[in-house]
PDB file of C-alpha atoms in Angstrom:
ATOM      1  CA  UNK A  57     -54.437  14.867 158.461  1.00 62.00           C
ATOM      2  CA  UNK A  58     -52.818  11.460 158.402  1.00 72.00           C
ATOM      3  CA  UNK A  59     -51.270  12.588 155.124  1.00 80.00           C
ATOM      4  CA  UNK A  60     -49.537  15.390 157.037  1.00 82.00           C
ATOM      5  CA  UNK A  61     -48.079  12.829 159.424  1.00 83.00           C
ATOM      6  CA  UNK A  62     -46.848  10.730 156.493  1.00 84.00           C
ATOM      7  CA  UNK A  63     -45.296  13.825 154.951  1.00 84.00           C
ATOM      8  CA  UNK A  64     -43.526  14.635 158.207  1.00 86.00           C
ATOM      9  CA  UNK A  65     -42.247  11.062 158.489  1.00 88.00           C
ATOM     10  CA  UNK A  66     -41.179  10.527 154.895  1.00 87.00           C
ATOM     11  CA  UNK A  67     -40.837  13.730 152.894  1.00 86.00           C
ATOM     12  CA  UNK A  68     -40.695  17.102 154.603  1.00 86.00           C
ATOM     13  CA  UNK A  69     -37.254  18.433 155.410  1.00 87.00           C
ATOM     14  CA  UNK A  70     -35.987  21.952 155.905  1.00 88.00           C
ATOM     15  CA  UNK A  71     -32.513  22.147 154.413  1.00 89.00           C
ATOM     16  CA  UNK A  72     -30.044  24.625 155.881  1.00 91.00           C
ATOM     17  CA  UNK A  73     -26.851  25.982 154.385  1.00 93.00           C
ATOM     18  CA  UNK A  74     -24.389  25.465 157.240  1.00 92.00           C
ATOM     19  CA  UNK A  75     -22.102  28.218 155.942  1.00 94.00           C
ATOM     20  CA  UNK A  76     -24.548  31.098 156.275  1.00 93.00           C
ATOM     21  CA  UNK A  77     -27.555  29.616 158.116  1.00 91.00           C
ATOM     22  CA  UNK A  78     -29.973  30.218 155.258  1.00 93.00           C
ATOM     23  CA  UNK A  79     -32.858  27.919 154.447  1.00 93.00           C
ATOM     24  CA  UNK A  80     -32.186  26.267 151.094  1.00 91.00           C
ATOM     25  CA  UNK A  81     -35.787  25.262 150.324  1.00 89.00           C
ATOM     26  CA  UNK A  82     -37.862  28.265 151.472  1.00 88.00           C
ATOM     27  CA  UNK A  83     -40.853  27.802 149.135  1.00 86.00           C
ATOM     28  CA  UNK A  84     -43.145  24.984 148.077  1.00 80.00           C
ATOM     29  CA  UNK A  85     -41.280  24.894 144.761  1.00 83.00           C
ATOM     30  CA  UNK A  86     -38.285  23.370 146.596  1.00 82.00           C
ATOM     31  CA  UNK A  87     -39.986  21.881 149.689  1.00 81.00           C
ATOM     32  CA  UNK A  88     -41.505  18.473 148.960  1.00 79.00           C
ATOM     33  CA  UNK A  89     -45.021  17.976 150.309  1.00 81.00           C
ATOM     34  CA  UNK A  90     -47.288  15.076 149.370  1.00 82.00           C
ATOM     35  CA  UNK A  91     -49.807  15.319 146.583  1.00 83.00           C
ATOM     36  CA  UNK A  92     -52.861  13.145 146.071  1.00 84.00           C
ATOM     37  CA  UNK A  93     -50.899  10.330 144.402  1.00 86.00           C
ATOM     38  CA  UNK A  94     -48.421  10.155 147.325  1.00 82.00           C
ATOM     39  CA  UNK A  95     -51.099   9.291 149.894  1.00 82.00           C
ATOM     40  CA  UNK A  96     -52.490   5.748 150.147  1.00 82.00           C
ATOM     41  CA  UNK A  97     -56.168   5.018 150.716  1.00 86.00           C
ATOM     42  CA  UNK A  98     -57.021   5.703 154.347  1.00 80.00           C
ATOM     43  CA  UNK A  99     -60.010   4.217 156.158  1.00 82.00           C
ATOM     44  CA  UNK A 100     -61.739   6.618 158.517  1.00 76.00           C
ATOM     45  CA  UNK A 101     -63.807   5.142 161.305  1.00 78.00           C
ATOM     46  CA  UNK A 102     -66.415   7.241 163.118  1.00 78.00           C
ATOM     47  CA  UNK A 103     -67.714   6.298 166.507  1.00 79.00           C
ATOM     48  CA  UNK A 104     -71.101   7.136 167.965  1.00 85.00           C
ATOM     49  CA  UNK A 105     -69.690   7.408 171.492  1.00 88.00           C
ATOM     50  CA  UNK A 106     -70.075  10.936 172.838  1.00 89.00           C
ATOM     51  CA  UNK A 107     -67.137  12.638 174.562  1.00 86.00           C
ATOM     52  CA  UNK A 108     -68.303  13.327 178.127  1.00 91.00           C
ATOM     53  CA  UNK A 109     -65.773  16.158 178.505  1.00 89.00           C
ATOM     54  CA  UNK A 110     -67.273  18.439 175.843  1.00 86.00           C
ATOM     55  CA  UNK A 111     -70.593  20.301 176.004  1.00 88.00           C
ATOM     56  CA  UNK A 112     -72.066  18.704 172.858  1.00 88.00           C
ATOM     57  CA  UNK A 113     -70.206  15.389 173.068  1.00 86.00           C
ATOM     58  CA  UNK A 114     -68.148  16.160 169.971  1.00 83.00           C
ATOM     59  CA  UNK A 115     -64.705  14.688 169.294  1.00 76.00           C
ATOM     60  CA  UNK A 116     -61.869  16.694 167.789  1.00 73.00           C
ATOM     61  CA  UNK A 117     -60.672  15.589 164.367  1.00 70.00           C
ATOM     62  CA  UNK A 118     -57.763  17.887 163.689  1.00 68.00           C
ATOM     63  CA  UNK A 119     -54.026  17.612 163.873  1.00 66.00           C
ATOM     64  CA  UNK A 120     -54.037  15.295 166.880  1.00 71.00           C
ATOM     65  CA  UNK A 121     -53.652  12.340 164.528  1.00 72.00           C
ATOM     66  CA  UNK A 122     -50.308  13.644 163.225  1.00 79.00           C
ATOM     67  CA  UNK A 123     -48.474  12.846 166.457  1.00 77.00           C
ATOM     68  CA  UNK A 124     -48.376   9.072 166.127  1.00 86.00           C
ATOM     69  CA  UNK A 125     -47.806   8.689 162.396  1.00 87.00           C
ATOM     70  CA  UNK A 126     -44.057   9.373 162.316  1.00 87.00           C
ATOM     71  CA  UNK A 127     -43.526   7.031 165.270  1.00 90.00           C
ATOM     72  CA  UNK A 128     -45.598   4.325 163.555  1.00 91.00           C
ATOM     73  CA  UNK A 129     -43.552   4.668 160.359  1.00 91.00           C
ATOM     74  CA  UNK A 130     -40.282   4.555 162.325  1.00 92.00           C
ATOM     75  CA  UNK A 131     -41.468   1.442 164.189  1.00 95.00           C
ATOM     76  CA  UNK A 132     -42.502  -0.214 160.920  1.00 94.00           C
ATOM     77  CA  UNK A 133     -39.019   0.449 159.531  1.00 94.00           C
ATOM     78  CA  UNK A 134     -37.487  -0.984 162.700  1.00 95.00           C
ATOM     79  CA  UNK A 135     -39.668  -4.099 162.495  1.00 97.00           C
ATOM     80  CA  UNK A 136     -38.664  -4.621 158.865  1.00 96.00           C
ATOM     81  CA  UNK A 137     -34.941  -3.846 159.147  1.00 96.00           C
ATOM     82  CA  UNK A 138     -34.056  -3.990 162.871  1.00 97.00           C
ATOM     83  CA  UNK A 139     -32.471  -0.534 162.429  1.00 95.00           C
ATOM     84  CA  UNK A 140     -33.844   2.276 164.596  1.00 94.00           C
ATOM     85  CA  UNK A 141     -34.516   5.541 162.723  1.00 90.00           C
ATOM     86  CA  UNK A 142     -34.424   8.637 164.911  1.00 90.00           C
ATOM     87  CA  UNK A 143     -34.305  11.443 162.333  1.00 89.00           C
ATOM     88  CA  UNK A 144     -37.110  12.782 160.196  1.00 88.00           C
ATOM     89  CA  UNK A 145     -37.699  12.459 157.372  1.00 89.00           C
ATOM     90  CA  UNK A 146     -36.727   8.841 157.260  1.00 86.00           C
ATOM     91  CA  UNK A 147     -34.547   8.011 154.276  1.00 79.00           C
TER      92      UNK A 147
END
């Protein structure tokens, strides 16, 4: 799912035609999403600590990790350039 966060931060953009309000990239043929070669190696770390708030102690591993990725990319760009990026995707 980190790859989805990277896609949101760097690639995915819905393009609108301002004249008629139509979406200009309505299919995956025109909408850029990452493929295997676009995603760097990602280390996944599992913990053996049970979650006391769930019946079986399980942790969720879904889309919760998407939320911080775009902010991390924007902060990395700021640290490198001292320019704050506030629009996604960052270009």
